[in-house]
PDB file of N, CA, C and O in Angstrom:
ATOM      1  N   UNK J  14     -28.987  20.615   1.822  1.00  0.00           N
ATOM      2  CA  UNK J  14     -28.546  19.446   1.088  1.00  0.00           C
ATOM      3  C   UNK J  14     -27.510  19.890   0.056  1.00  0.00           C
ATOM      4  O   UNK J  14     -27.405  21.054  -0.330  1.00  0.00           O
ATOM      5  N   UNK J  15     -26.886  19.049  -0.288  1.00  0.00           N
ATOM      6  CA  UNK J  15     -25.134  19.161  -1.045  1.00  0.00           C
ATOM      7  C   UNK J  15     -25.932  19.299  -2.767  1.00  0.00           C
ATOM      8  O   UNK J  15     -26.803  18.579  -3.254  1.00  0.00           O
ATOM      9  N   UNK J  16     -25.287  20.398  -3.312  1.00  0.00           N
ATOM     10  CA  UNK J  16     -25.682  20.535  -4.887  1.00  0.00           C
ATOM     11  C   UNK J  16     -25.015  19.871  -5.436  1.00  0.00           C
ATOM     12  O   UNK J  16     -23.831  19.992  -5.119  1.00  0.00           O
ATOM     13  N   UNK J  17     -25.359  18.750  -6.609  1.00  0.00           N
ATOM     14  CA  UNK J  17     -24.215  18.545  -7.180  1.00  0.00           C
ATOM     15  C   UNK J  17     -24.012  18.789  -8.111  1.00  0.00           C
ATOM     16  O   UNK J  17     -25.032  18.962  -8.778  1.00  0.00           O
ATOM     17  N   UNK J  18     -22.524  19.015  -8.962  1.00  0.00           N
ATOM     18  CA  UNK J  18     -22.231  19.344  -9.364  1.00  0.00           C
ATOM     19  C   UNK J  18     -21.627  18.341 -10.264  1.00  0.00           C
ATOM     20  O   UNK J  18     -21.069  17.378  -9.739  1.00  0.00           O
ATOM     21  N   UNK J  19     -21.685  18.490 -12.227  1.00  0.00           N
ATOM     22  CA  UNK J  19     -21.098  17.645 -12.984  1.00  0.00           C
ATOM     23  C   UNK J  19     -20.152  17.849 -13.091  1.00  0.00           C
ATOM     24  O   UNK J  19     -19.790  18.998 -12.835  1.00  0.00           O
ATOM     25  N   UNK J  20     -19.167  16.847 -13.539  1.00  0.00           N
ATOM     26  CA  UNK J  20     -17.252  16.738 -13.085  1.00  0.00           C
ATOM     27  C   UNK J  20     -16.985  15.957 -14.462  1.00  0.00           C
ATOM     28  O   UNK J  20     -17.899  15.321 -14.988  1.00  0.00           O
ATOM     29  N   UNK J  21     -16.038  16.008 -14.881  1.00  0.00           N
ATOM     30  CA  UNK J  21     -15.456  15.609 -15.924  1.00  0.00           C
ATOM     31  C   UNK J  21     -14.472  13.872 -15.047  1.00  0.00           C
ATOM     32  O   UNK J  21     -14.145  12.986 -15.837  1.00  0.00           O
ATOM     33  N   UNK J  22     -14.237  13.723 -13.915  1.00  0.00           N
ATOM     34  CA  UNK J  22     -14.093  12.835 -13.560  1.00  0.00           C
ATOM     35  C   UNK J  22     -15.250  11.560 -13.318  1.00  0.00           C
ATOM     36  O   UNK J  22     -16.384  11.666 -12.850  1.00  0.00           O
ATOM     37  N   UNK J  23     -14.622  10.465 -13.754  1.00  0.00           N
ATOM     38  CA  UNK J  23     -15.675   9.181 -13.460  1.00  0.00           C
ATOM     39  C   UNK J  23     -15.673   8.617 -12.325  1.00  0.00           C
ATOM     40  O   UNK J  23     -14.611   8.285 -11.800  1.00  0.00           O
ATOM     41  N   UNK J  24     -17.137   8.360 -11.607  1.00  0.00           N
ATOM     42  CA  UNK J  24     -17.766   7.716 -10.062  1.00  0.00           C
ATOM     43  C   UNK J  24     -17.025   6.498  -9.944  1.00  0.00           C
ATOM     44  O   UNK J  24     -16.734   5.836 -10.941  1.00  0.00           O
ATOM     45  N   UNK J  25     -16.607   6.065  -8.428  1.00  0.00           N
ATOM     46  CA  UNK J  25     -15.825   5.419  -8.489  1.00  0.00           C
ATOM     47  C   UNK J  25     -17.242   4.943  -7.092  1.00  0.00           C
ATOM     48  O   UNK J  25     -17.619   5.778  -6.270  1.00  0.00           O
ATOM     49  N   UNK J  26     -17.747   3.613  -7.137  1.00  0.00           N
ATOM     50  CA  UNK J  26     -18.630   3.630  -6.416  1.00  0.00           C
ATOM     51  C   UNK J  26     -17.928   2.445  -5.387  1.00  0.00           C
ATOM     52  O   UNK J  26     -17.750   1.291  -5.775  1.00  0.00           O
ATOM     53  N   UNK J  27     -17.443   3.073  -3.581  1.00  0.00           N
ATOM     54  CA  UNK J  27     -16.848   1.992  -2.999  1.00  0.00           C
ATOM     55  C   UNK J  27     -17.597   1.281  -1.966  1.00  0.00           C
ATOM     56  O   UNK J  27     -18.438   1.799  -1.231  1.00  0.00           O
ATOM     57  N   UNK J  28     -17.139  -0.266  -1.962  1.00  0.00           N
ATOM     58  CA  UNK J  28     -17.759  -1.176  -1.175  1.00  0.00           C
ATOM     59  C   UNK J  28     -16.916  -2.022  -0.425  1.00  0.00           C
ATOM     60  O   UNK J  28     -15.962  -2.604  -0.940  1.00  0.00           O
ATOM     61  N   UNK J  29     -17.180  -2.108   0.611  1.00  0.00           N
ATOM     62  CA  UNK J  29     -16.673  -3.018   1.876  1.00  0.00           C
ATOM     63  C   UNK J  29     -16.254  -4.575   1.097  1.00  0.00           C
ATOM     64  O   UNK J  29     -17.088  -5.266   0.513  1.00  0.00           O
ATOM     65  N   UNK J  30     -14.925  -4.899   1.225  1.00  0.00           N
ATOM     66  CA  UNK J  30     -14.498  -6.070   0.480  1.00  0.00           C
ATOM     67  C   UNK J  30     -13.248  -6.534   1.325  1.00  0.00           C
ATOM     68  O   UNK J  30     -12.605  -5.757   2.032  1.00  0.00           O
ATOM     69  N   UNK J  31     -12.955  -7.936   1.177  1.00  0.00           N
ATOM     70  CA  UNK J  31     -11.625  -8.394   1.937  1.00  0.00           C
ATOM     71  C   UNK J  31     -11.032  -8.258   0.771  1.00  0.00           C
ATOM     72  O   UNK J  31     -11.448  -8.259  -0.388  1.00  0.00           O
ATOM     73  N   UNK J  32      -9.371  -8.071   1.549  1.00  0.00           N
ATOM     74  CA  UNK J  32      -8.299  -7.838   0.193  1.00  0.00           C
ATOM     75  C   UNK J  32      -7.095  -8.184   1.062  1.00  0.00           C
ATOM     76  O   UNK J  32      -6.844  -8.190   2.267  1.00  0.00           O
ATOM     77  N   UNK J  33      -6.636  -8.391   0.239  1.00  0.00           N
ATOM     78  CA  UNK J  33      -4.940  -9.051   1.175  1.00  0.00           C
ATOM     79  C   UNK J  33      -3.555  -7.976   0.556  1.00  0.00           C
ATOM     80  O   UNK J  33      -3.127  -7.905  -0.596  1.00  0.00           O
ATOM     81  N   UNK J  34      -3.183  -7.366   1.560  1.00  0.00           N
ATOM     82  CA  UNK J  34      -2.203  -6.616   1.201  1.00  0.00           C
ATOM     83  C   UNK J  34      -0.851  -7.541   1.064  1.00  0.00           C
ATOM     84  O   UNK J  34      -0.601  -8.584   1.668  1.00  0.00           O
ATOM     85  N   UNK J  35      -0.130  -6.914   0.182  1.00  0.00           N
ATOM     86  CA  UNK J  35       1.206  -7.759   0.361  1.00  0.00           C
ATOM     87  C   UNK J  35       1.967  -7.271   0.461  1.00  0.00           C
ATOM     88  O   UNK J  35       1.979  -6.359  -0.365  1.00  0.00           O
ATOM     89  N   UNK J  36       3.461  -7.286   1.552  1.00  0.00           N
ATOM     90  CA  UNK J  36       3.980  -6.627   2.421  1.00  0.00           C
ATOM     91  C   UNK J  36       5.296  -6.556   1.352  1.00  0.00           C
ATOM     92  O   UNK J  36       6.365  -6.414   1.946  1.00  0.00           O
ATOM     93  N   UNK J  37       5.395  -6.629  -0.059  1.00  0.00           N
ATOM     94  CA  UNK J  37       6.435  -6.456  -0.718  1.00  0.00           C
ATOM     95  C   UNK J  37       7.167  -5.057  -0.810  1.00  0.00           C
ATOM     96  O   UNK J  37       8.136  -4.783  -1.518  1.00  0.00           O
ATOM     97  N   UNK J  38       6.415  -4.151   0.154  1.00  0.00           N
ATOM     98  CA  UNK J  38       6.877  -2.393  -0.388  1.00  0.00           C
ATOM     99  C   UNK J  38       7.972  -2.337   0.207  1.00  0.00           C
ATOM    100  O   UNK J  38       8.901  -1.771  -0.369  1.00  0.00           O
ATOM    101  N   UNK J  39       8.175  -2.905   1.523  1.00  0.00           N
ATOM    102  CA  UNK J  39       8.776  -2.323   2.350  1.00  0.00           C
ATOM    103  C   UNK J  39      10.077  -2.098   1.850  1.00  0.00           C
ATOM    104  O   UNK J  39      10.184  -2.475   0.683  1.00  0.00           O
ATOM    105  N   UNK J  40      11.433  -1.458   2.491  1.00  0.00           N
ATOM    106  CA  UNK J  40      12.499  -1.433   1.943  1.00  0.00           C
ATOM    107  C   UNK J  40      13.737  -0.903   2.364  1.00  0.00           C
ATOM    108  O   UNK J  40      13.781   0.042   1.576  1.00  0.00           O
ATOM    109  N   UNK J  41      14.826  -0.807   3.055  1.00  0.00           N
ATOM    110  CA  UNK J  41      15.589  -0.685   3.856  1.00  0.00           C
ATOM    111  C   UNK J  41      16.637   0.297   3.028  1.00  0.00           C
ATOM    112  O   UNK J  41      17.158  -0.102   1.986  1.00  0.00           O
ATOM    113  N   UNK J  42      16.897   1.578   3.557  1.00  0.00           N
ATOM    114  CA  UNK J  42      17.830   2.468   2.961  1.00  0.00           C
ATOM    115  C   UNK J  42      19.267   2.506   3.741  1.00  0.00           C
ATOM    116  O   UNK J  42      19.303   3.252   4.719  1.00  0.00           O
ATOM    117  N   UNK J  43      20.454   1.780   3.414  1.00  0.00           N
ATOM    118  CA  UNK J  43      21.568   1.951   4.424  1.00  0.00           C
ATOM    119  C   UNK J  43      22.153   2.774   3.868  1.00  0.00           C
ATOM    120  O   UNK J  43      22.071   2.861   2.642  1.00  0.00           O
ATOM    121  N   UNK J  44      23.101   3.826   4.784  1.00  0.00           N
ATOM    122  CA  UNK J  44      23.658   4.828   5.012  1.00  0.00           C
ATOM    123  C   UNK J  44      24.265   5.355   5.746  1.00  0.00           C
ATOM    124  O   UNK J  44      24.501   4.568   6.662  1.00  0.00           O
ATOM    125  N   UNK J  45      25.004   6.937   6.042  1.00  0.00           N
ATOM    126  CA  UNK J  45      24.686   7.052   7.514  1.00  0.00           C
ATOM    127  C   UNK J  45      23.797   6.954   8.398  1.00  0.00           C
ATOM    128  O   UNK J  45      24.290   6.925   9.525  1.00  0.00           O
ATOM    129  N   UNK J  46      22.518   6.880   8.371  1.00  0.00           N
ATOM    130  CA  UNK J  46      21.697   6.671   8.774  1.00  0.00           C
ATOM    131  C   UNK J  46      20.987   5.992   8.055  1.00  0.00           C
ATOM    132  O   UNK J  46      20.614   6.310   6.926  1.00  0.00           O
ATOM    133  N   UNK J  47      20.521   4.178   9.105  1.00  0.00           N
ATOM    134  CA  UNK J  47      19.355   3.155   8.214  1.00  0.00           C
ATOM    135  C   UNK J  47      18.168   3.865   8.584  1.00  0.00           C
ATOM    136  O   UNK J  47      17.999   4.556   9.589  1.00  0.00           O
ATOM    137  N   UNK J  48      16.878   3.462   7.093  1.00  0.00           N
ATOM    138  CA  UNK J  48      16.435   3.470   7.065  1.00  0.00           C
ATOM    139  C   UNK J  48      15.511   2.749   6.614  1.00  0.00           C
ATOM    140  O   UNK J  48      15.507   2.397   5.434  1.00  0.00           O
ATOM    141  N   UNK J  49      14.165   2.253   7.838  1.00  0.00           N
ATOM    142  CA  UNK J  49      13.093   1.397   7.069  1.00  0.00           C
ATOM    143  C   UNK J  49      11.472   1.840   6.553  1.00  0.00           C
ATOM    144  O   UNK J  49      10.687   2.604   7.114  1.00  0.00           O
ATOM    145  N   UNK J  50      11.378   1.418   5.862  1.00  0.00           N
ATOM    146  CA  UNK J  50      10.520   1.928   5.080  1.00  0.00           C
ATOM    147  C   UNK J  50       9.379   0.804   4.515  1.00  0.00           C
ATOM    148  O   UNK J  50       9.431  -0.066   3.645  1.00  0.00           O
ATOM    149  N   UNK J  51       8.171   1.329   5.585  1.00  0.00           N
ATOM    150  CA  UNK J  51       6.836  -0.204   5.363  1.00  0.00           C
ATOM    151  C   UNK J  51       5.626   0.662   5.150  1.00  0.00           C
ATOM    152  O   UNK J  51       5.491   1.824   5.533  1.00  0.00           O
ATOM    153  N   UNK J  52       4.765  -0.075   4.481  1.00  0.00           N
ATOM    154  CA  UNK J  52       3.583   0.737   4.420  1.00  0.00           C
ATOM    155  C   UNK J  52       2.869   0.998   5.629  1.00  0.00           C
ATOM    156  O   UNK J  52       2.934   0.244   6.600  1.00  0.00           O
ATOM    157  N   UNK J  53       2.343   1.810   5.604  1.00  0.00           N
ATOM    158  CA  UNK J  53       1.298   2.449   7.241  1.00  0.00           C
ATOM    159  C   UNK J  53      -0.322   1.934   7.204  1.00  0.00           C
ATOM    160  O   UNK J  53      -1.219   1.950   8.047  1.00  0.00           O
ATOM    161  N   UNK J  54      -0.246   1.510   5.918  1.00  0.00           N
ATOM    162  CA  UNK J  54      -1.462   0.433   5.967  1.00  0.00           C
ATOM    163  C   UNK J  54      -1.736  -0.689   6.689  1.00  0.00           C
ATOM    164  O   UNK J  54      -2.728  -0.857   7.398  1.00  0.00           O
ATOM    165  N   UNK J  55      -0.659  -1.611   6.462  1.00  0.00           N
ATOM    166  CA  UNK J  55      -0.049  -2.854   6.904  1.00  0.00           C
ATOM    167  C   UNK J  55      -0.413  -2.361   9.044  1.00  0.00           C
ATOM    168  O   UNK J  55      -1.020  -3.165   9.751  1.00  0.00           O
ATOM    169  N   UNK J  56       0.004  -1.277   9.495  1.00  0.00           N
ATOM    170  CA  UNK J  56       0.155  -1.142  10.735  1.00  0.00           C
ATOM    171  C   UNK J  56      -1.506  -0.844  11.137  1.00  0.00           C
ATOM    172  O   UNK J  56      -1.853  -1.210  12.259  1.00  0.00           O
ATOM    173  N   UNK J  57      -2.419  -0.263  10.346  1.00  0.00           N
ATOM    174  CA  UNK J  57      -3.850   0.079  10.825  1.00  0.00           C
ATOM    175  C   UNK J  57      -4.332  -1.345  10.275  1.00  0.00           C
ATOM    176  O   UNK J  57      -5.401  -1.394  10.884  1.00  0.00           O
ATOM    177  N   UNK J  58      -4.281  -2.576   9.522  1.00  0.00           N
ATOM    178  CA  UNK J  58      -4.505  -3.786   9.721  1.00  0.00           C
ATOM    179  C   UNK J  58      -4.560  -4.316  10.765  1.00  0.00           C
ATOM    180  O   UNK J  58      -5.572  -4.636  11.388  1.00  0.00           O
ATOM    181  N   UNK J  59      -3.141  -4.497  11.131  1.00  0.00           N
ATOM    182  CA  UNK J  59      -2.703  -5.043  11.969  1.00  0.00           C
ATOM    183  C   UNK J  59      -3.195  -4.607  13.615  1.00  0.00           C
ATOM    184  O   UNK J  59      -3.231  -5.401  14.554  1.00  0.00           O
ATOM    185  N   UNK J  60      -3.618  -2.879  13.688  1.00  0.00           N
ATOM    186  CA  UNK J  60      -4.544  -2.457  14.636  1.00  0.00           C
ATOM    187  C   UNK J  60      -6.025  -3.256  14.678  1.00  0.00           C
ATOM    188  O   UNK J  60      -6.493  -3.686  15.732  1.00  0.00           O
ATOM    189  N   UNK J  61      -6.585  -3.369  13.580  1.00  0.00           N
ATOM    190  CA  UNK J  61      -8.067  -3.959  13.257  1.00  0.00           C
ATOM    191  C   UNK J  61      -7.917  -5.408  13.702  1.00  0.00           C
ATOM    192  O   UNK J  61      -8.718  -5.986  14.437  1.00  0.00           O
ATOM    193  N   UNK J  62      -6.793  -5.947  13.177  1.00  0.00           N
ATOM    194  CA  UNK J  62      -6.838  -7.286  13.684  1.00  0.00           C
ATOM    195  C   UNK J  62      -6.650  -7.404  15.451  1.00  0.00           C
ATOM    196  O   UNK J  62      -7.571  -7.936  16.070  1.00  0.00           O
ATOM    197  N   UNK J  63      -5.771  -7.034  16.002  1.00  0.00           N
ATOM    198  CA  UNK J  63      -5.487  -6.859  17.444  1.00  0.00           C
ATOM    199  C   UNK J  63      -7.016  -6.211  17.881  1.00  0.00           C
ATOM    200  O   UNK J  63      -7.330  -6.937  18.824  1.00  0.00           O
ATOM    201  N   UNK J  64      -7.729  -5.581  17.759  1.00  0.00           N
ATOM    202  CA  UNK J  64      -8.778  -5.005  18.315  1.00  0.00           C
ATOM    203  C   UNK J  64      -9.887  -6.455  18.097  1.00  0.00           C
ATOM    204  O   UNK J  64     -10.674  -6.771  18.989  1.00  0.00           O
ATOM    205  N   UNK J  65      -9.829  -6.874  17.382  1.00  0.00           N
ATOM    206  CA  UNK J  65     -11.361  -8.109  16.854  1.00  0.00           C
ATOM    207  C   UNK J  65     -10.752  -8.980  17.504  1.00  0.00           C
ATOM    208  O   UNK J  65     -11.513  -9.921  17.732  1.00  0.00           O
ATOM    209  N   UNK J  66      -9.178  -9.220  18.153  1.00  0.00           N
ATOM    210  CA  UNK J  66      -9.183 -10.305  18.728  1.00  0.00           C
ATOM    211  C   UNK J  66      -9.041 -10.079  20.101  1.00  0.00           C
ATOM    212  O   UNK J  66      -9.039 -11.082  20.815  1.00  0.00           O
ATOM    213  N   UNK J  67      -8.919  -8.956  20.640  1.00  0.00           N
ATOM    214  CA  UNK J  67      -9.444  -8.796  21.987  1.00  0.00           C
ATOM    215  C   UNK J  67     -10.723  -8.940  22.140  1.00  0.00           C
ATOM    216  O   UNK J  67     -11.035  -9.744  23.019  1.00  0.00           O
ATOM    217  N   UNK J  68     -11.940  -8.208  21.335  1.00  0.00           N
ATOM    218  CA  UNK J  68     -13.086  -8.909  21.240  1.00  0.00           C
ATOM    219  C   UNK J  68     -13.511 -10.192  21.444  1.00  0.00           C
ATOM    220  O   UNK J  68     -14.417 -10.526  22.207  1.00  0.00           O
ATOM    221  N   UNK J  69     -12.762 -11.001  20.668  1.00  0.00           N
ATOM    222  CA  UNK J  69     -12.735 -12.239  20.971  1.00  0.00           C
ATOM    223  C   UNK J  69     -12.660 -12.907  22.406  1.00  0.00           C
ATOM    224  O   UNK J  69     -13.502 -13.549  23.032  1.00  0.00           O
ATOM    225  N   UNK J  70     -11.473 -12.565  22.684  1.00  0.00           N
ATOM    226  CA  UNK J  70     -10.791 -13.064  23.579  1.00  0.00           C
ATOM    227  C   UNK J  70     -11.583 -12.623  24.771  1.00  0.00           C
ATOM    228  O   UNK J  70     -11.514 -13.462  25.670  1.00  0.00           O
ATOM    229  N   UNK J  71     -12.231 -11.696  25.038  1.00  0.00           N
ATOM    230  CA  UNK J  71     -13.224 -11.070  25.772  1.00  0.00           C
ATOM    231  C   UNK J  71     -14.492 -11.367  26.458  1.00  0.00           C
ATOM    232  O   UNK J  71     -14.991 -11.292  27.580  1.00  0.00           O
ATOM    233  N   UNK J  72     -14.970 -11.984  24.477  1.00  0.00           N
ATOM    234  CA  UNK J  72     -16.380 -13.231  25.090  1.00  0.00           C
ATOM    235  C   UNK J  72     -15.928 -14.284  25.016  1.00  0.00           C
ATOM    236  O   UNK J  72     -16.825 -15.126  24.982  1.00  0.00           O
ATOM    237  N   UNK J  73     -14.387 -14.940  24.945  1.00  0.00           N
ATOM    238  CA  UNK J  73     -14.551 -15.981  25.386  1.00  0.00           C
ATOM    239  C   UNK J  73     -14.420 -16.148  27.165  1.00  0.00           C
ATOM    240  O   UNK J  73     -14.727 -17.176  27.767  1.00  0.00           O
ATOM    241  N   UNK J  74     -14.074 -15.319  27.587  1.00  0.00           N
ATOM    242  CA  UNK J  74     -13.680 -15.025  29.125  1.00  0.00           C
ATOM    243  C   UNK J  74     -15.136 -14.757  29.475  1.00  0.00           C
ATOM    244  O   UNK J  74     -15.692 -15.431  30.342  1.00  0.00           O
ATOM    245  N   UNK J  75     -15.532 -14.143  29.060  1.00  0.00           N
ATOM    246  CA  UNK J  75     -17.402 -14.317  29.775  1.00  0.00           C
ATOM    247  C   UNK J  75     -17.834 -15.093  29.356  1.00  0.00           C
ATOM    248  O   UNK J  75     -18.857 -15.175  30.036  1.00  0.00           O
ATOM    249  N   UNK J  76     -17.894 -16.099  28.443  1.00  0.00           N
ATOM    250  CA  UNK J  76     -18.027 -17.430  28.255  1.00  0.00           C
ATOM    251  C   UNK J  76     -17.760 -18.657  29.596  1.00  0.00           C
ATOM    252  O   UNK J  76     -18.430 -19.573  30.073  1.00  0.00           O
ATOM    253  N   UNK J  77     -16.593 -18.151  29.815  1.00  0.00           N
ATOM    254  CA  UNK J  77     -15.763 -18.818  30.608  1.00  0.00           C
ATOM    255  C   UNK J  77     -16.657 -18.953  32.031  1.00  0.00           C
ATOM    256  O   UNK J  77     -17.138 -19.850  32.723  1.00  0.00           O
ATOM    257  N   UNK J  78     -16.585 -17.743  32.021  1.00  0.00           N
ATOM    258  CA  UNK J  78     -16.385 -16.712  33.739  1.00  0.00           C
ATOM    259  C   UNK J  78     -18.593 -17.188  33.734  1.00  0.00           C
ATOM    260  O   UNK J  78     -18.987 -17.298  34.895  1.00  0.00           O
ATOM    261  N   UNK J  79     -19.658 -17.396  32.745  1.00  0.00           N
ATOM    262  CA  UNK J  79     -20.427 -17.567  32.701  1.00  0.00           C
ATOM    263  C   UNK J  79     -20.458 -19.801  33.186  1.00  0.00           C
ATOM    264  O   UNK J  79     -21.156 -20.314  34.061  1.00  0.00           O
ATOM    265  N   UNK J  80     -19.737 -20.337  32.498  1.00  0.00           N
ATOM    266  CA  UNK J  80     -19.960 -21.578  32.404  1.00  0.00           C
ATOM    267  C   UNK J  80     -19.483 -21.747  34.228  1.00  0.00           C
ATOM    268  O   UNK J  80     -20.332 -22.404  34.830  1.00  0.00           O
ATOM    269  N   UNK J  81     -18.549 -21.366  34.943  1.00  0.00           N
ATOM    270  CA  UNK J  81     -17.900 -21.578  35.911  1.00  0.00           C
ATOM    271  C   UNK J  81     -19.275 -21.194  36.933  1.00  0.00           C
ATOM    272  O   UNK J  81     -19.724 -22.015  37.732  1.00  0.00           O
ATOM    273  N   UNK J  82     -19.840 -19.819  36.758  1.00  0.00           N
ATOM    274  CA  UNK J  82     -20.937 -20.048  37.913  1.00  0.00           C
ATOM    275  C   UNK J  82     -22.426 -21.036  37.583  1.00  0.00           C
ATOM    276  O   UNK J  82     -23.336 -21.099  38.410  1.00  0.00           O
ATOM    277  N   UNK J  83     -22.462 -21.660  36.432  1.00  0.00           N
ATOM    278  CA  UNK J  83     -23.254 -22.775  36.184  1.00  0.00           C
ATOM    279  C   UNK J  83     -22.791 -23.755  37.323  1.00  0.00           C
ATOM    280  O   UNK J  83     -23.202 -24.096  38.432  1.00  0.00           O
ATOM    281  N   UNK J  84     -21.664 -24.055  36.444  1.00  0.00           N
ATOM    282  CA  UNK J  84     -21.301 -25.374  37.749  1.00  0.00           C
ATOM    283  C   UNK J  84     -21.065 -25.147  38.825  1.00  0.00           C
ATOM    284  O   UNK J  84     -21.151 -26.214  39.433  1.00  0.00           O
ATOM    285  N   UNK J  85     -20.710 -24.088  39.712  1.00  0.00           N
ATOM    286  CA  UNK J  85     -20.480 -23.952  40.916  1.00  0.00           C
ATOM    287  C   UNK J  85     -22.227 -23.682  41.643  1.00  0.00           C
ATOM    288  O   UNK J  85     -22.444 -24.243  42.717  1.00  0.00           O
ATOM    289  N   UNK J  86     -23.057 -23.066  41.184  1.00  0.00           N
ATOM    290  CA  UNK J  86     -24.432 -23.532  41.651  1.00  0.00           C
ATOM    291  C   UNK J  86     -25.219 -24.798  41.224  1.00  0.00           C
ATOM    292  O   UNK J  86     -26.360 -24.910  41.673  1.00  0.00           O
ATOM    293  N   UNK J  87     -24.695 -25.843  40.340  1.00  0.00           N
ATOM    294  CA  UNK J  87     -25.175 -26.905  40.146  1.00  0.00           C
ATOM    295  C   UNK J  87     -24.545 -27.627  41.363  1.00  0.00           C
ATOM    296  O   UNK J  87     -25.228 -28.240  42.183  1.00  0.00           O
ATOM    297  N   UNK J  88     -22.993 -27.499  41.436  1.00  0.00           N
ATOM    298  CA  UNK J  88     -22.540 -28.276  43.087  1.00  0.00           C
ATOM    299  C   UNK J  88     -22.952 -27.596  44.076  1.00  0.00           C
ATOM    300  O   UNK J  88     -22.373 -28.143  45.014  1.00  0.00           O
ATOM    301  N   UNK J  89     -23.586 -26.738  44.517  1.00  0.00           N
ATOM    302  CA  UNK J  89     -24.250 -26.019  45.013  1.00  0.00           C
ATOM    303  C   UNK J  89     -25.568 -26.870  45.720  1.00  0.00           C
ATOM    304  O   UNK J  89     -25.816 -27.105  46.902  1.00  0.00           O
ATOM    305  N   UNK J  90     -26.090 -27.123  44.815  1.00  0.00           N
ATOM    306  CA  UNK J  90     -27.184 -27.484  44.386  1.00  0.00           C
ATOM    307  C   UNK J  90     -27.451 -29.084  44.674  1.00  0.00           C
ATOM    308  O   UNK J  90     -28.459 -29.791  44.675  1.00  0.00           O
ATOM    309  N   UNK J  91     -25.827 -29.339  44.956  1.00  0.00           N
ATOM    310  CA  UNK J  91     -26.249 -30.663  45.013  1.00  0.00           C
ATOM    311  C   UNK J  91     -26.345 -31.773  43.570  1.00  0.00           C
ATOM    312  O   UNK J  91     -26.911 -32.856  43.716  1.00  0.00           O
ATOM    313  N   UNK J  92     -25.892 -31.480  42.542  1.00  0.00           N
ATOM    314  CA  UNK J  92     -26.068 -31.591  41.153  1.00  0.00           C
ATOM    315  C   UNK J  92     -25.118 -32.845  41.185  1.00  0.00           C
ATOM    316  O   UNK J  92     -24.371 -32.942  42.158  1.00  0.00           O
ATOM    317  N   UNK J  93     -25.085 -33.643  40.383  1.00  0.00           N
ATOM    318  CA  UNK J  93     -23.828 -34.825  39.729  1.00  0.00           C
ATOM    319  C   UNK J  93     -23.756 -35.497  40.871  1.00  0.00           C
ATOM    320  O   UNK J  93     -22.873 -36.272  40.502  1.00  0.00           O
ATOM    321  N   UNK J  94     -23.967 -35.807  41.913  1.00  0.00           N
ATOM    322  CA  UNK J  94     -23.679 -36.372  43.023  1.00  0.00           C
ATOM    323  C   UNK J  94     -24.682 -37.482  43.120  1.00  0.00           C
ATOM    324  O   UNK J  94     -25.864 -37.174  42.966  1.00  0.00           O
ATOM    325  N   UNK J  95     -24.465 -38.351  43.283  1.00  0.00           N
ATOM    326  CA  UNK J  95     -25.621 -39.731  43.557  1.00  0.00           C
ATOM    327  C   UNK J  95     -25.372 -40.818  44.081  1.00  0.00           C
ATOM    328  O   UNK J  95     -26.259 -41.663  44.201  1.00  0.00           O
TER     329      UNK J  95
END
C-alpha cells in the first residue's frame, strides 16, 4: 500500500461534472505557412460524443430490428386480420 506522504501543496478533491467548453482558444497564424490552432480537448469531446451516439443509434436499430420480428410473427400468426 502507497505511504503517504505530507506536501506543502493543497488536495484538490475531483468529481465527475458536466462543463461546457468554449471554443474561443482557437486561432489562426498567417504566414508563410497558415496555421490553426484549437484545443485538443474540444476533439476528445467531440470523440465521447460520436461514441454515445453510436450507442444510441445502435439500440435504436435493435429496437427496430426487435419490433419488426414482433410483427412479422404476429402476421404470421394470423394477428390483425378479421
Amino acid at each position: 500500500m502507497p505511504v503517504e506522504k505530507k506536501s506543502s501543496f493543497n488536495t484538490l478533491t475531483v468529481k465527475k461534472q458536466d462543463i461546457i467548453v468554449p471554443v474561443k482558444y482557437s486561432a489562426k497564424m498567417k504566414g508563410r505557412t497558415d496555421v490553426l490552432i484549437s484545443p485538443q480537448v474540444s476533439l476528445q469531446l467531440t470523440t465521447a460524443q460520436e461514441s454515445l451516439l453510436n450507442v444510441q443509434l445502435n439500440e435504436a436499430s435493435n429496437m427496430y430490428s426487435g419490433a419488426q420480428a414482433v410483427m412479422a410473427l404476429d402476421i404470421a400468426l394470423g394477428g390483425g386480420s378479421k
